[in-house]
PDB file of N, CA and C in Angstrom:
ATOM      1  N   UNK N   1    -112.738-155.290 103.896  1.00  0.00           N
ATOM      2  CA  UNK N   1    -113.597-154.788 102.849  1.00  0.00           C
ATOM      3  C   UNK N   1    -113.817-155.885 101.816  1.00  0.00           C
ATOM      4  N   UNK N   2    -115.060-156.073 101.422  1.00  0.00           N
ATOM      5  CA  UNK N   2    -115.412-157.071 100.427  1.00  0.00           C
ATOM      6  C   UNK N   2    -115.875-156.359  99.167  1.00  0.00           C
ATOM      7  N   UNK N   3    -115.303-156.745  98.057  1.00  0.00           N
ATOM      8  CA  UNK N   3    -115.704-156.173  96.777  1.00  0.00           C
ATOM      9  C   UNK N   3    -116.416-157.245  95.973  1.00  0.00           C
ATOM     10  N   UNK N   4    -117.657-156.996  95.646  1.00  0.00           N
ATOM     11  CA  UNK N   4    -118.411-157.945  94.838  1.00  0.00           C
ATOM     12  C   UNK N   4    -118.494-157.413  93.421  1.00  0.00           C
ATOM     13  N   UNK N   5    -117.692-157.958  92.560  1.00  0.00           N
ATOM     14  CA  UNK N   5    -117.633-157.528  91.177  1.00  0.00           C
ATOM     15  C   UNK N   5    -118.274-158.599  90.323  1.00  0.00           C
ATOM     16  N   UNK N   6    -119.500-158.411  89.926  1.00  0.00           N
ATOM     17  CA  UNK N   6    -120.159-159.387  89.078  1.00  0.00           C
ATOM     18  C   UNK N   6    -120.999-158.640  88.060  1.00  0.00           C
ATOM     19  N   UNK N   7    -120.841-159.025  86.812  1.00  0.00           N
ATOM     20  CA  UNK N   7    -121.637-158.419  85.753  1.00  0.00           C
ATOM     21  C   UNK N   7    -122.625-159.442  85.220  1.00  0.00           C
ATOM     22  N   UNK N   8    -123.820-158.998  84.954  1.00  0.00           N
ATOM     23  CA  UNK N   8    -124.814-159.860  84.324  1.00  0.00           C
ATOM     24  C   UNK N   8    -124.530-159.920  82.826  1.00  0.00           C
ATOM     25  N   UNK N   9    -125.178-160.850  82.151  1.00  0.00           N
ATOM     26  CA  UNK N   9    -124.979-160.938  80.702  1.00  0.00           C
ATOM     27  C   UNK N   9    -125.456-159.675  79.997  1.00  0.00           C
ATOM     28  N   UNK N  10    -126.450-159.003  80.567  1.00  0.00           N
ATOM     29  CA  UNK N  10    -126.938-157.754  79.965  1.00  0.00           C
ATOM     30  C   UNK N  10    -125.919-156.627  80.100  1.00  0.00           C
ATOM     31  N   UNK N  11    -125.176-156.608  81.192  1.00  0.00           N
ATOM     32  CA  UNK N  11    -124.236-155.517  81.468  1.00  0.00           C
ATOM     33  C   UNK N  11    -122.932-155.629  80.685  1.00  0.00           C
ATOM     34  N   UNK N  12    -122.661-156.778  80.127  1.00  0.00           N
ATOM     35  CA  UNK N  12    -121.380-157.012  79.463  1.00  0.00           C
ATOM     36  C   UNK N  12    -121.170-156.089  78.270  1.00  0.00           C
ATOM     37  N   UNK N  13    -122.198-155.830  77.516  1.00  0.00           N
ATOM     38  CA  UNK N  13    -122.067-155.009  76.314  1.00  0.00           C
ATOM     39  C   UNK N  13    -122.270-153.524  76.558  1.00  0.00           C
ATOM     40  N   UNK N  14    -122.441-153.147  77.810  1.00  0.00           N
ATOM     41  CA  UNK N  14    -122.572-151.732  78.140  1.00  0.00           C
ATOM     42  C   UNK N  14    -121.236-151.030  77.973  1.00  0.00           C
ATOM     43  N   UNK N  15    -121.282-149.724  77.955  1.00  0.00           N
ATOM     44  CA  UNK N  15    -120.052-148.945  77.834  1.00  0.00           C
ATOM     45  C   UNK N  15    -119.648-148.314  79.161  1.00  0.00           C
ATOM     46  N   UNK N  16    -120.150-148.851  80.264  1.00  0.00           N
ATOM     47  CA  UNK N  16    -119.759-148.328  81.574  1.00  0.00           C
ATOM     48  C   UNK N  16    -118.292-148.658  81.832  1.00  0.00           C
ATOM     49  N   UNK N  17    -117.662-147.898  82.696  1.00  0.00           N
ATOM     50  CA  UNK N  17    -116.262-148.125  83.028  1.00  0.00           C
ATOM     51  C   UNK N  17    -116.058-149.528  83.586  1.00  0.00           C
ATOM     52  N   UNK N  18    -116.942-149.959  84.466  1.00  0.00           N
ATOM     53  CA  UNK N  18    -116.819-151.302  85.056  1.00  0.00           C
ATOM     54  C   UNK N  18    -116.884-152.385  83.983  1.00  0.00           C
ATOM     55  N   UNK N  19    -117.810-152.262  83.066  1.00  0.00           N
ATOM     56  CA  UNK N  19    -117.952-153.238  81.989  1.00  0.00           C
ATOM     57  C   UNK N  19    -116.715-153.247  81.091  1.00  0.00           C
ATOM     58  N   UNK N  20    -116.222-152.076  80.742  1.00  0.00           N
ATOM     59  CA  UNK N  20    -115.032-151.982  79.897  1.00  0.00           C
ATOM     60  C   UNK N  20    -113.801-152.554  80.591  1.00  0.00           C
ATOM     61  N   UNK N  21    -113.664-152.330  81.899  1.00  0.00           N
ATOM     62  CA  UNK N  21    -112.539-152.888  82.659  1.00  0.00           C
ATOM     63  C   UNK N  21    -112.570-154.407  82.641  1.00  0.00           C
ATOM     64  N   UNK N  22    -113.740-154.979  82.877  1.00  0.00           N
ATOM     65  CA  UNK N  22    -113.879-156.440  82.865  1.00  0.00           C
ATOM     66  C   UNK N  22    -113.464-157.008  81.511  1.00  0.00           C
ATOM     67  N   UNK N  23    -114.017-156.429  80.471  1.00  0.00           N
ATOM     68  CA  UNK N  23    -113.735-156.931  79.124  1.00  0.00           C
ATOM     69  C   UNK N  23    -112.250-156.780  78.793  1.00  0.00           C
ATOM     70  N   UNK N  24    -111.666-155.662  79.187  1.00  0.00           N
ATOM     71  CA  UNK N  24    -110.249-155.421  78.906  1.00  0.00           C
ATOM     72  C   UNK N  24    -109.362-156.477  79.564  1.00  0.00           C
ATOM     73  N   UNK N  25    -109.694-156.887  80.766  1.00  0.00           N
ATOM     74  CA  UNK N  25    -108.897-157.912  81.461  1.00  0.00           C
ATOM     75  C   UNK N  25    -108.821-159.196  80.644  1.00  0.00           C
ATOM     76  N   UNK N  26    -109.964-159.623  80.148  1.00  0.00           N
ATOM     77  CA  UNK N  26    -109.978-160.857  79.361  1.00  0.00           C
ATOM     78  C   UNK N  26    -109.307-160.666  78.006  1.00  0.00           C
ATOM     79  N   UNK N  27    -109.523-159.521  77.381  1.00  0.00           N
ATOM     80  CA  UNK N  27    -108.868-159.239  76.100  1.00  0.00           C
ATOM     81  C   UNK N  27    -107.347-159.231  76.273  1.00  0.00           C
ATOM     82  N   UNK N  28    -106.866-158.698  77.393  1.00  0.00           N
ATOM     83  CA  UNK N  28    -105.431-158.593  77.640  1.00  0.00           C
ATOM     84  C   UNK N  28    -104.751-159.950  77.785  1.00  0.00           C
ATOM     85  N   UNK N  29    -105.453-160.943  78.300  1.00  0.00           N
ATOM     86  CA  UNK N  29    -104.817-162.250  78.523  1.00  0.00           C
ATOM     87  C   UNK N  29    -105.119-163.269  77.428  1.00  0.00           C
ATOM     88  N   UNK N  30    -105.958-162.917  76.482  1.00  0.00           N
ATOM     89  CA  UNK N  30    -106.318-163.868  75.414  1.00  0.00           C
ATOM     90  C   UNK N  30    -105.117-164.462  74.706  1.00  0.00           C
ATOM     91  N   UNK N  31    -104.140-163.637  74.354  1.00  0.00           N
ATOM     92  CA  UNK N  31    -102.985-164.154  73.615  1.00  0.00           C
ATOM     93  C   UNK N  31    -102.164-165.128  74.453  1.00  0.00           C
ATOM     94  N   UNK N  32    -102.140-164.940  75.772  1.00  0.00           N
ATOM     95  CA  UNK N  32    -101.398-165.850  76.642  1.00  0.00           C
ATOM     96  C   UNK N  32    -102.101-167.199  76.782  1.00  0.00           C
ATOM     97  N   UNK N  33    -103.368-167.233  76.461  1.00  0.00           N
ATOM     98  CA  UNK N  33    -104.169-168.455  76.612  1.00  0.00           C
ATOM     99  C   UNK N  33    -104.183-169.312  75.353  1.00  0.00           C
ATOM    100  N   UNK N  34    -103.604-168.827  74.288  1.00  0.00           N
ATOM    101  CA  UNK N  34    -103.659-169.544  73.014  1.00  0.00           C
ATOM    102  C   UNK N  34    -103.160-170.978  73.174  1.00  0.00           C
ATOM    103  N   UNK N  35    -104.018-171.917  72.773  1.00  0.00           N
ATOM    104  CA  UNK N  35    -103.713-173.353  72.778  1.00  0.00           C
ATOM    105  C   UNK N  35    -103.387-173.905  74.166  1.00  0.00           C
ATOM    106  N   UNK N  36    -103.833-173.246  75.213  1.00  0.00           N
ATOM    107  CA  UNK N  36    -103.601-173.714  76.585  1.00  0.00           C
ATOM    108  C   UNK N  36    -104.908-174.117  77.243  1.00  0.00           C
ATOM    109  N   UNK N  37    -104.786-174.901  78.291  1.00  0.00           N
ATOM    110  CA  UNK N  37    -105.933-175.233  79.129  1.00  0.00           C
ATOM    111  C   UNK N  37    -106.063-174.126  80.170  1.00  0.00           C
ATOM    112  N   UNK N  38    -107.248-173.547  80.294  1.00  0.00           N
ATOM    113  CA  UNK N  38    -107.460-172.377  81.151  1.00  0.00           C
ATOM    114  C   UNK N  38    -108.491-172.690  82.226  1.00  0.00           C
ATOM    115  N   UNK N  39    -108.193-172.291  83.455  1.00  0.00           N
ATOM    116  CA  UNK N  39    -109.134-172.362  84.563  1.00  0.00           C
ATOM    117  C   UNK N  39    -109.500-170.928  84.924  1.00  0.00           C
ATOM    118  N   UNK N  40    -110.753-170.572  84.727  1.00  0.00           N
ATOM    119  CA  UNK N  40    -111.242-169.217  85.006  1.00  0.00           C
ATOM    120  C   UNK N  40    -111.954-169.235  86.354  1.00  0.00           C
ATOM    121  N   UNK N  41    -111.226-168.863  87.411  1.00  0.00           N
ATOM    122  CA  UNK N  41    -111.798-168.826  88.759  1.00  0.00           C
ATOM    123  C   UNK N  41    -112.642-167.570  88.926  1.00  0.00           C
ATOM    124  N   UNK N  42    -113.733-167.700  89.642  1.00  0.00           N
ATOM    125  CA  UNK N  42    -114.669-166.581  89.843  1.00  0.00           C
ATOM    126  C   UNK N  42    -115.179-166.083  88.496  1.00  0.00           C
ATOM    127  N   UNK N  43    -115.596-167.013  87.659  1.00  0.00           N
ATOM    128  CA  UNK N  43    -115.970-166.695  86.275  1.00  0.00           C
ATOM    129  C   UNK N  43    -117.301-165.980  86.143  1.00  0.00           C
ATOM    130  N   UNK N  44    -118.098-165.944  87.218  1.00  0.00           N
ATOM    131  CA  UNK N  44    -119.405-165.292  87.125  1.00  0.00           C
ATOM    132  C   UNK N  44    -120.284-166.009  86.123  1.00  0.00           C
ATOM    133  N   UNK N  45    -120.891-165.260  85.217  1.00  0.00           N
ATOM    134  CA  UNK N  45    -121.789-165.862  84.228  1.00  0.00           C
ATOM    135  C   UNK N  45    -121.039-166.465  83.047  1.00  0.00           C
ATOM    136  N   UNK N  46    -119.724-166.276  82.993  1.00  0.00           N
ATOM    137  CA  UNK N  46    -118.905-166.964  81.998  1.00  0.00           C
ATOM    138  C   UNK N  46    -118.611-166.227  80.711  1.00  0.00           C
ATOM    139  N   UNK N  47    -118.924-164.928  80.642  1.00  0.00           N
ATOM    140  CA  UNK N  47    -118.651-164.221  79.390  1.00  0.00           C
ATOM    141  C   UNK N  47    -117.160-164.194  79.088  1.00  0.00           C
ATOM    142  N   UNK N  48    -116.332-164.070  80.127  1.00  0.00           N
ATOM    143  CA  UNK N  48    -114.881-164.075  79.927  1.00  0.00           C
ATOM    144  C   UNK N  48    -114.378-165.445  79.517  1.00  0.00           C
ATOM    145  N   UNK N  49    -114.947-166.476  80.112  1.00  0.00           N
ATOM    146  CA  UNK N  49    -114.587-167.847  79.736  1.00  0.00           C
ATOM    147  C   UNK N  49    -114.911-168.083  78.266  1.00  0.00           C
ATOM    148  N   UNK N  50    -116.065-167.601  77.838  1.00  0.00           N
ATOM    149  CA  UNK N  50    -116.462-167.749  76.436  1.00  0.00           C
ATOM    150  C   UNK N  50    -115.500-167.000  75.520  1.00  0.00           C
ATOM    151  N   UNK N  51    -115.055-165.836  75.937  1.00  0.00           N
ATOM    152  CA  UNK N  51    -114.105-165.057  75.153  1.00  0.00           C
ATOM    153  C   UNK N  51    -112.765-165.791  75.046  1.00  0.00           C
ATOM    154  N   UNK N  52    -112.294-166.356  76.159  1.00  0.00           N
ATOM    155  CA  UNK N  52    -111.029-167.086  76.154  1.00  0.00           C
ATOM    156  C   UNK N  52    -111.123-168.375  75.348  1.00  0.00           C
ATOM    157  N   UNK N  53    -112.327-168.960  75.294  1.00  0.00           N
ATOM    158  CA  UNK N  53    -112.538-170.205  74.554  1.00  0.00           C
ATOM    159  C   UNK N  53    -112.191-170.044  73.076  1.00  0.00           C
ATOM    160  N   UNK N  54    -112.261-168.820  72.570  1.00  0.00           N
ATOM    161  CA  UNK N  54    -111.962-168.569  71.161  1.00  0.00           C
ATOM    162  C   UNK N  54    -110.509-168.865  70.816  1.00  0.00           C
ATOM    163  N   UNK N  55    -109.589-168.758  71.786  1.00  0.00           N
ATOM    164  CA  UNK N  55    -108.170-168.995  71.503  1.00  0.00           C
ATOM    165  C   UNK N  55    -107.574-170.139  72.313  1.00  0.00           C
ATOM    166  N   UNK N  56    -108.147-170.449  73.457  1.00  0.00           N
ATOM    167  CA  UNK N  56    -107.590-171.488  74.331  1.00  0.00           C
ATOM    168  C   UNK N  56    -107.933-172.883  73.807  1.00  0.00           C
ATOM    169  N   UNK N  57    -107.131-173.863  74.224  1.00  0.00           N
ATOM    170  CA  UNK N  57    -107.431-175.255  73.885  1.00  0.00           C
ATOM    171  C   UNK N  57    -108.701-175.696  74.600  1.00  0.00           C
ATOM    172  N   UNK N  58    -108.836-175.301  75.860  1.00  0.00           N
ATOM    173  CA  UNK N  58    -110.050-175.583  76.630  1.00  0.00           C
ATOM    174  C   UNK N  58    -110.150-174.584  77.771  1.00  0.00           C
ATOM    175  N   UNK N  59    -111.376-174.335  78.220  1.00  0.00           N
ATOM    176  CA  UNK N  59    -111.621-173.407  79.323  1.00  0.00           C
ATOM    177  C   UNK N  59    -112.608-174.055  80.278  1.00  0.00           C
ATOM    178  N   UNK N  60    -112.288-173.976  81.567  1.00  0.00           N
ATOM    179  CA  UNK N  60    -113.200-174.464  82.606  1.00  0.00           C
ATOM    180  C   UNK N  60    -113.454-173.300  83.553  1.00  0.00           C
ATOM    181  N   UNK N  61    -114.715-172.861  83.638  1.00  0.00           N
ATOM    182  CA  UNK N  61    -115.084-171.755  84.517  1.00  0.00           C
ATOM    183  C   UNK N  61    -115.643-172.265  85.828  1.00  0.00           C
ATOM    184  N   UNK N  62    -115.248-171.639  86.935  1.00  0.00           N
ATOM    185  CA  UNK N  62    -115.687-172.029  88.274  1.00  0.00           C
ATOM    186  C   UNK N  62    -116.166-170.784  89.016  1.00  0.00           C
ATOM    187  N   UNK N  63    -117.315-170.897  89.681  1.00  0.00           N
ATOM    188  CA  UNK N  63    -117.817-169.790  90.486  1.00  0.00           C
ATOM    189  C   UNK N  63    -118.595-170.346  91.668  1.00  0.00           C
ATOM    190  N   UNK N  64    -118.592-169.622  92.776  1.00  0.00           N
ATOM    191  CA  UNK N  64    -119.276-170.052  93.993  1.00  0.00           C
ATOM    192  C   UNK N  64    -120.788-169.826  93.919  1.00  0.00           C
ATOM    193  N   UNK N  65    -121.230-168.960  93.024  1.00  0.00           N
ATOM    194  CA  UNK N  65    -122.647-168.590  92.942  1.00  0.00           C
ATOM    195  C   UNK N  65    -123.386-169.488  91.948  1.00  0.00           C
ATOM    196  N   UNK N  66    -124.244-170.374  92.447  1.00  0.00           N
ATOM    197  CA  UNK N  66    -124.970-171.277  91.548  1.00  0.00           C
ATOM    198  C   UNK N  66    -125.821-170.536  90.513  1.00  0.00           C
ATOM    199  N   UNK N  67    -126.388-169.388  90.891  1.00  0.00           N
ATOM    200  CA  UNK N  67    -127.218-168.643  89.940  1.00  0.00           C
ATOM    201  C   UNK N  67    -126.387-168.088  88.785  1.00  0.00           C
ATOM    202  N   UNK N  68    -125.130-167.733  89.056  1.00  0.00           N
ATOM    203  CA  UNK N  68    -124.244-167.255  87.991  1.00  0.00           C
ATOM    204  C   UNK N  68    -123.908-168.398  87.037  1.00  0.00           C
ATOM    205  N   UNK N  69    -123.614-169.557  87.593  1.00  0.00           N
ATOM    206  CA  UNK N  69    -123.311-170.730  86.765  1.00  0.00           C
ATOM    207  C   UNK N  69    -124.523-171.101  85.916  1.00  0.00           C
ATOM    208  N   UNK N  70    -125.709-171.102  86.524  1.00  0.00           N
ATOM    209  CA  UNK N  70    -126.932-171.426  85.780  1.00  0.00           C
ATOM    210  C   UNK N  70    -127.138-170.463  84.611  1.00  0.00           C
ATOM    211  N   UNK N  71    -126.964-169.164  84.873  1.00  0.00           N
ATOM    212  CA  UNK N  71    -127.126-168.166  83.810  1.00  0.00           C
ATOM    213  C   UNK N  71    -126.078-168.369  82.723  1.00  0.00           C
ATOM    214  N   UNK N  72    -124.852-168.656  83.137  1.00  0.00           N
ATOM    215  CA  UNK N  72    -123.779-168.897  82.172  1.00  0.00           C
ATOM    216  C   UNK N  72    -124.043-170.106  81.293  1.00  0.00           C
ATOM    217  N   UNK N  73    -124.542-171.175  81.884  1.00  0.00           N
ATOM    218  CA  UNK N  73    -124.846-172.374  81.097  1.00  0.00           C
ATOM    219  C   UNK N  73    -125.981-172.110  80.111  1.00  0.00           C
ATOM    220  N   UNK N  74    -126.969-171.327  80.528  1.00  0.00           N
ATOM    221  CA  UNK N  74    -128.065-170.982  79.614  1.00  0.00           C
ATOM    222  C   UNK N  74    -127.561-170.112  78.457  1.00  0.00           C
ATOM    223  N   UNK N  75    -126.643-169.219  78.768  1.00  0.00           N
ATOM    224  CA  UNK N  75    -126.165-168.267  77.765  1.00  0.00           C
ATOM    225  C   UNK N  75    -125.070-168.837  76.875  1.00  0.00           C
ATOM    226  N   UNK N  76    -124.093-169.521  77.481  1.00  0.00           N
ATOM    227  CA  UNK N  76    -122.904-169.951  76.744  1.00  0.00           C
ATOM    228  C   UNK N  76    -122.774-171.461  76.607  1.00  0.00           C
ATOM    229  N   UNK N  77    -123.660-172.216  77.213  1.00  0.00           N
ATOM    230  CA  UNK N  77    -123.523-173.666  77.195  1.00  0.00           C
ATOM    231  C   UNK N  77    -122.474-174.101  78.200  1.00  0.00           C
ATOM    232  N   UNK N  78    -122.101-175.348  78.144  1.00  0.00           N
ATOM    233  CA  UNK N  78    -121.086-175.879  79.070  1.00  0.00           C
ATOM    234  C   UNK N  78    -119.709-175.648  78.471  1.00  0.00           C
ATOM    235  N   UNK N  79    -118.886-174.870  79.141  1.00  0.00           N
ATOM    236  CA  UNK N  79    -117.512-174.633  78.663  1.00  0.00           C
ATOM    237  C   UNK N  79    -116.590-175.669  79.242  1.00  0.00           C
TER     238      UNK N  79
END
């Protein structure tokens, strides 16, 4: 079974269960990332990477989908 979990930048601020779960995951690990170098694998469009950037020393997001990376760079710049 393959699960494709990807949220667009528009879906991030929704109040759907899926959107809230995604956001909660990043909120839960923010304190552990403080002043650390973070590698965000399967970062999608990078909203979580941007959230972690607020507390981490640096964040590098990686994703297999070029369209997700392109959207992330347009929205959040190069992390």
